[in-house]
PDB file of C-alpha atoms in Angstrom:
ATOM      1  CA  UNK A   1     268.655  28.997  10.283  1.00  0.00           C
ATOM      2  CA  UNK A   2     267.115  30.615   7.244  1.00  0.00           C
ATOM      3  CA  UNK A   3     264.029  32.742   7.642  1.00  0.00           C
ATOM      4  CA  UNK A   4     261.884  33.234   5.457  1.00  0.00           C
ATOM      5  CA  UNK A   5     259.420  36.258   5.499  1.00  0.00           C
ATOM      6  CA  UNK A   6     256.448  35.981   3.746  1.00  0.00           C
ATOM      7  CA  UNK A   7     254.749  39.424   2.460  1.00  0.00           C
ATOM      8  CA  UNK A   8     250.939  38.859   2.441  1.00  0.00           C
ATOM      9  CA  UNK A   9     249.395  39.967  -0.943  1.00  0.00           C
ATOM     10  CA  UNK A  10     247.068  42.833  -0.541  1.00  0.00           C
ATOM     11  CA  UNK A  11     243.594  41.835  -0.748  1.00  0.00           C
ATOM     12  CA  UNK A  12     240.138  43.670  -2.325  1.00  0.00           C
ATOM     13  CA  UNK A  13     237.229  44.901  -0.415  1.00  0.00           C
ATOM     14  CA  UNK A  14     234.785  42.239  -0.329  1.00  0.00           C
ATOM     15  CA  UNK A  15     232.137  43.175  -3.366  1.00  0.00           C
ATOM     16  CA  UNK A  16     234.580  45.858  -5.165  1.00  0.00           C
ATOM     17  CA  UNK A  17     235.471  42.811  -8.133  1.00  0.00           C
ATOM     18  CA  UNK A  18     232.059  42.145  -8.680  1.00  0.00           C
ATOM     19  CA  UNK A  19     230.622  45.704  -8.953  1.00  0.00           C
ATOM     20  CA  UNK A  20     233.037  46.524 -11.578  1.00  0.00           C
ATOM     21  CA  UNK A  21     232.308  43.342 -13.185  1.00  0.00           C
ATOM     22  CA  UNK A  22     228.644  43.825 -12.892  1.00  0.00           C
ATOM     23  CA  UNK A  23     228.927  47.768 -14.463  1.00  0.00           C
ATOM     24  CA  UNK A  24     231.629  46.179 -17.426  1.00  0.00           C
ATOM     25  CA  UNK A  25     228.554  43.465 -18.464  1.00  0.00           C
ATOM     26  CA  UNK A  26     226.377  46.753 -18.439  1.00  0.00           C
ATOM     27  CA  UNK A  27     228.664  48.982 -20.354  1.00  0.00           C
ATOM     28  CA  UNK A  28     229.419  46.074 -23.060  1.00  0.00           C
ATOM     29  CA  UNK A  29     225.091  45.623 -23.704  1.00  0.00           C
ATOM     30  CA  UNK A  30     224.802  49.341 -23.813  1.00  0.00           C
ATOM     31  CA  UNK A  31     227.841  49.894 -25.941  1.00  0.00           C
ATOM     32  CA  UNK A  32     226.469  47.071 -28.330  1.00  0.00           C
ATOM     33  CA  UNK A  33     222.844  48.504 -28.292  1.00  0.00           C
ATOM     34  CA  UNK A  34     224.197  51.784 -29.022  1.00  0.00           C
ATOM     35  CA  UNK A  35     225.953  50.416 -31.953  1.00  0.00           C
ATOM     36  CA  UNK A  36     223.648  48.256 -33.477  1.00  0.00           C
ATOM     37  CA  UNK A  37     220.966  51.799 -33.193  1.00  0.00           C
ATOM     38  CA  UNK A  38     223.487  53.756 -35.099  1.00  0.00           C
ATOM     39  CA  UNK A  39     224.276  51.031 -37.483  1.00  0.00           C
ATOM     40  CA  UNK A  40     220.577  51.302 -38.201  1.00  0.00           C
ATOM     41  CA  UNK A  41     220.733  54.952 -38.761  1.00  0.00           C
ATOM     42  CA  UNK A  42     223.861  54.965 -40.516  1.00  0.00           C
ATOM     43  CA  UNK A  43     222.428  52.213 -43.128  1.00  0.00           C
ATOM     44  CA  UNK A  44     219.517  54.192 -43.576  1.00  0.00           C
ATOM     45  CA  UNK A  45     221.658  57.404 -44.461  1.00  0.00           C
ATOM     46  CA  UNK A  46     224.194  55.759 -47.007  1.00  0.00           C
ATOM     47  CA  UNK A  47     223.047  52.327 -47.506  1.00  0.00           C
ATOM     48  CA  UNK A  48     224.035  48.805 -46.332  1.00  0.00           C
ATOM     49  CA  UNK A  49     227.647  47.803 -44.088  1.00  0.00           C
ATOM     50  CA  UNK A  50     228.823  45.806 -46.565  1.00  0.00           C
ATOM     51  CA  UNK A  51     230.685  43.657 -44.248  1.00  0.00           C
ATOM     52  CA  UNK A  52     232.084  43.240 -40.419  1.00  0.00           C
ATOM     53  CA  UNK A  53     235.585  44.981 -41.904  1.00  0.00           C
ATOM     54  CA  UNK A  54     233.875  47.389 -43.271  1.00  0.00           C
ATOM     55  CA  UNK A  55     232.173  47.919 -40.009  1.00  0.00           C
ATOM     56  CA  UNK A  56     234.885  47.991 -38.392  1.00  0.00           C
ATOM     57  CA  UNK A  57     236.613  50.557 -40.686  1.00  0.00           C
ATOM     58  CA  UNK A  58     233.908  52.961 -39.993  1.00  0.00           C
ATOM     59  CA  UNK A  59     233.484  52.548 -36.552  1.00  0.00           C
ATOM     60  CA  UNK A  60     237.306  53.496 -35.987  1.00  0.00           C
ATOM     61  CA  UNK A  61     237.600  55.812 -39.013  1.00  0.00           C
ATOM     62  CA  UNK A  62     234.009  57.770 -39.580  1.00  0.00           C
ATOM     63  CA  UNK A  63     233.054  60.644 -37.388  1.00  0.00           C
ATOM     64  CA  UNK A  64     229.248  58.725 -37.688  1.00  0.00           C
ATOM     65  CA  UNK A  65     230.590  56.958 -35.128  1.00  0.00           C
ATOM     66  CA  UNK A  66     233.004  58.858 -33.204  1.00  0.00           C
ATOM     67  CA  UNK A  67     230.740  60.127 -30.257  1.00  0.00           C
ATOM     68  CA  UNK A  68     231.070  56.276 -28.795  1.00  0.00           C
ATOM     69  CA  UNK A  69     234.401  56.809 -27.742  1.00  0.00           C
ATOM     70  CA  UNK A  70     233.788  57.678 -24.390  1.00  0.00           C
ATOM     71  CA  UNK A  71     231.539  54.693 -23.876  1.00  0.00           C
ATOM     72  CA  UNK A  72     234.556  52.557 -25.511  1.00  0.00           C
ATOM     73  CA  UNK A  73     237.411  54.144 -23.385  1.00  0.00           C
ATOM     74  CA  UNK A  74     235.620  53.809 -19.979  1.00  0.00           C
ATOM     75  CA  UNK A  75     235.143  50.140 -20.997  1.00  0.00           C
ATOM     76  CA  UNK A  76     238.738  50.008 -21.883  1.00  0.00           C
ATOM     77  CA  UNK A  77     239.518  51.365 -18.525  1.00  0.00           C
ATOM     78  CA  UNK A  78     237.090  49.059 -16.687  1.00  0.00           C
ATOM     79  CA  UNK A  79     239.105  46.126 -18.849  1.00  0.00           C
ATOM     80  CA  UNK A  80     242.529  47.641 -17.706  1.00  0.00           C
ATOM     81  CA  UNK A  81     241.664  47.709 -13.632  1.00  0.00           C
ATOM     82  CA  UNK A  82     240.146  44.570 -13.993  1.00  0.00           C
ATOM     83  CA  UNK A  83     243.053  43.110 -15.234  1.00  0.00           C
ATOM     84  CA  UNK A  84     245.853  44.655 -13.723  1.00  0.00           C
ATOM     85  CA  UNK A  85     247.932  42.732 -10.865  1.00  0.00           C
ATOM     86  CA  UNK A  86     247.202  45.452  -8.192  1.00  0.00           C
ATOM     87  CA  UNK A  87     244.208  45.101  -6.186  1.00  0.00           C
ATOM     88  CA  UNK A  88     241.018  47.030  -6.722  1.00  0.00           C
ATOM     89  CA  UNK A  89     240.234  49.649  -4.208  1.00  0.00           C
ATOM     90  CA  UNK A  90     236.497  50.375  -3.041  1.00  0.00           C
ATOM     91  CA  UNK A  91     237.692  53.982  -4.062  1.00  0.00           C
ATOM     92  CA  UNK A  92     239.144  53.287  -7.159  1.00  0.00           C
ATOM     93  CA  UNK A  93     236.235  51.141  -8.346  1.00  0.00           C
ATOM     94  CA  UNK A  94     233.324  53.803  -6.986  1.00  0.00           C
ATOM     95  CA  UNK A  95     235.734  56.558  -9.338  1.00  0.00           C
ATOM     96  CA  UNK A  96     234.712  54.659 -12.213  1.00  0.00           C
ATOM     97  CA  UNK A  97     231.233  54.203 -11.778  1.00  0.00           C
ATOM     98  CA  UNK A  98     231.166  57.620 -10.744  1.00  0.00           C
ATOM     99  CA  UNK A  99     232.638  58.219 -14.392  1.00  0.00           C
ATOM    100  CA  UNK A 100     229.982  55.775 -15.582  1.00  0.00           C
ATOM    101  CA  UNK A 101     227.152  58.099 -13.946  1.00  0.00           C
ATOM    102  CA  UNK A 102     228.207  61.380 -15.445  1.00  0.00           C
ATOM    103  CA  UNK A 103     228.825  60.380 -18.944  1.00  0.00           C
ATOM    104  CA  UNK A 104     225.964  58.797 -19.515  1.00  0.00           C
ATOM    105  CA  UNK A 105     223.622  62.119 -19.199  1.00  0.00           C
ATOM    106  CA  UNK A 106     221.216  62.880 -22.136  1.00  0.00           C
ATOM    107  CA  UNK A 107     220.878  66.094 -22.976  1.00  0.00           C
ATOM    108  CA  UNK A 108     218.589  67.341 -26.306  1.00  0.00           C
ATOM    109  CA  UNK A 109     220.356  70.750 -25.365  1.00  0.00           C
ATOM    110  CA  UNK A 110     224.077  69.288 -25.204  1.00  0.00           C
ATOM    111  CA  UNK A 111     226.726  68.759 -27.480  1.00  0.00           C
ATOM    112  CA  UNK A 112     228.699  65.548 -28.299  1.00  0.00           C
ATOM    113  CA  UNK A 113     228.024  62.649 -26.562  1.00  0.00           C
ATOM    114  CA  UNK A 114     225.333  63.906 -24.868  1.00  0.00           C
ATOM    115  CA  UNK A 115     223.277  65.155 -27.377  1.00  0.00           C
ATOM    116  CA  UNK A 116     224.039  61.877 -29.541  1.00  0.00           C
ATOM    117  CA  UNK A 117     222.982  59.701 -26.161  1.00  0.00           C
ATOM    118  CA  UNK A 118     219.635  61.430 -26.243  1.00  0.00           C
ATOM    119  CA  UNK A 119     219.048  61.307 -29.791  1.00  0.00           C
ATOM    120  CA  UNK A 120     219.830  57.191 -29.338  1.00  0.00           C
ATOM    121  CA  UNK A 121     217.447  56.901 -26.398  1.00  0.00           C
ATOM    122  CA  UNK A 122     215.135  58.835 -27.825  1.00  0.00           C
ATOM    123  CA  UNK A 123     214.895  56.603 -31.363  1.00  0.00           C
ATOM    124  CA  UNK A 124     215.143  53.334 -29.959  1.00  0.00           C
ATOM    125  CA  UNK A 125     213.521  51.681 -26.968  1.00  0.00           C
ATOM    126  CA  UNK A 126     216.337  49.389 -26.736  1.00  0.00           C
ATOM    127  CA  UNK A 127     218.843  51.755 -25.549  1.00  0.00           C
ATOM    128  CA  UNK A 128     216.452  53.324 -23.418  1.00  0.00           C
ATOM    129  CA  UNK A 129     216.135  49.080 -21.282  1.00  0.00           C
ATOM    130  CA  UNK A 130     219.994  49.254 -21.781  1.00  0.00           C
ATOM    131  CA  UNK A 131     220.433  52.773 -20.318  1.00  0.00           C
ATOM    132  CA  UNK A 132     217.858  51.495 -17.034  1.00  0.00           C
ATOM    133  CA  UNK A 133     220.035  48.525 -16.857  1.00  0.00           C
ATOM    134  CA  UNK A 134     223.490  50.197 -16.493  1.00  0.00           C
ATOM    135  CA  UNK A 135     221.829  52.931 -14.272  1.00  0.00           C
ATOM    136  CA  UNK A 136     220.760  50.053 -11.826  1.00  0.00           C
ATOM    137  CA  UNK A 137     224.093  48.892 -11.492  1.00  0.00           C
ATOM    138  CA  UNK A 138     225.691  52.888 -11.434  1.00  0.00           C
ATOM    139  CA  UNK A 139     222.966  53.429  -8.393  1.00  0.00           C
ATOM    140  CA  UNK A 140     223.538  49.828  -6.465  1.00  0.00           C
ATOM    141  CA  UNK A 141     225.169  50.586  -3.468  1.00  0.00           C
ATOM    142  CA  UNK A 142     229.020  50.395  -3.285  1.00  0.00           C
ATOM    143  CA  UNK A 143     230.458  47.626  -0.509  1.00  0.00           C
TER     144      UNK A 143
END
């Protein structure tokens, strides 16, 4: 008589999928808001993006651009957890938005990011509704 055994998959916490979901859609219309504000301020300092490569090339390659990074990796990281074959963990999903919440501080008085973020929300009221919309989903409660 063969028996088989049968290992259950480990499952999520109900909710932990769709709050990381939910702070990735954020992240992506902030990133892109952020981008499109410095793409503004970039043209207006050296003159038109000739194209999306050229775009492109600057956004990996120009130090214009290089204070997004952080906003980029943590997306990249959201990405990576929500693809990966493990489960998500309420813990491992509340470490990220926890990441979420302290990066995206404004500071007129800081240095890198910060000081860049501020400088973006300040200039352009879009970033300020995409800023309130991510902070909504940092501050919903975890399941």
């Amino acid at each position: 008589m063969k028996v088989e055994h049968s290992i259950q998959p480990a499952t999520e916490p109900e909710g932990v999928r769709e709050r990381l979901t939910q702070l990735r859609e954020a992240l992506l219309h902030l990133h892109k808001t952020l981008l499109q504000s410095e793409r503004i301020s970039y043209e207006a300092a050296f003159g038109k993006i000739t194209s999306p490569y050229h775009f492109l090339q600057l956004l990996t390659n120009d130090p214009w651009f290089a204070w997004l990074n952080p906003v980029t990796h943590l997306i990249t990281t959201v990405d990576e957890m929500l693809d990966a074959k493990e489960p998500l963990t309420a813990a491992s999903v509340e470490t990220v938005v926890r990441e979420a919440k302290e990066l995206l501080v404004a500071s007129e008085n800081g240095e890198g990011f910060s000081r860049h973020y501020d400088e973006a929300l300040q200039g352009n009221p879009d970033v300020v509704f995409a800023h309130a919309a991510t902070a909504k989903v940092i501050r919903a409660p975890g399941r």
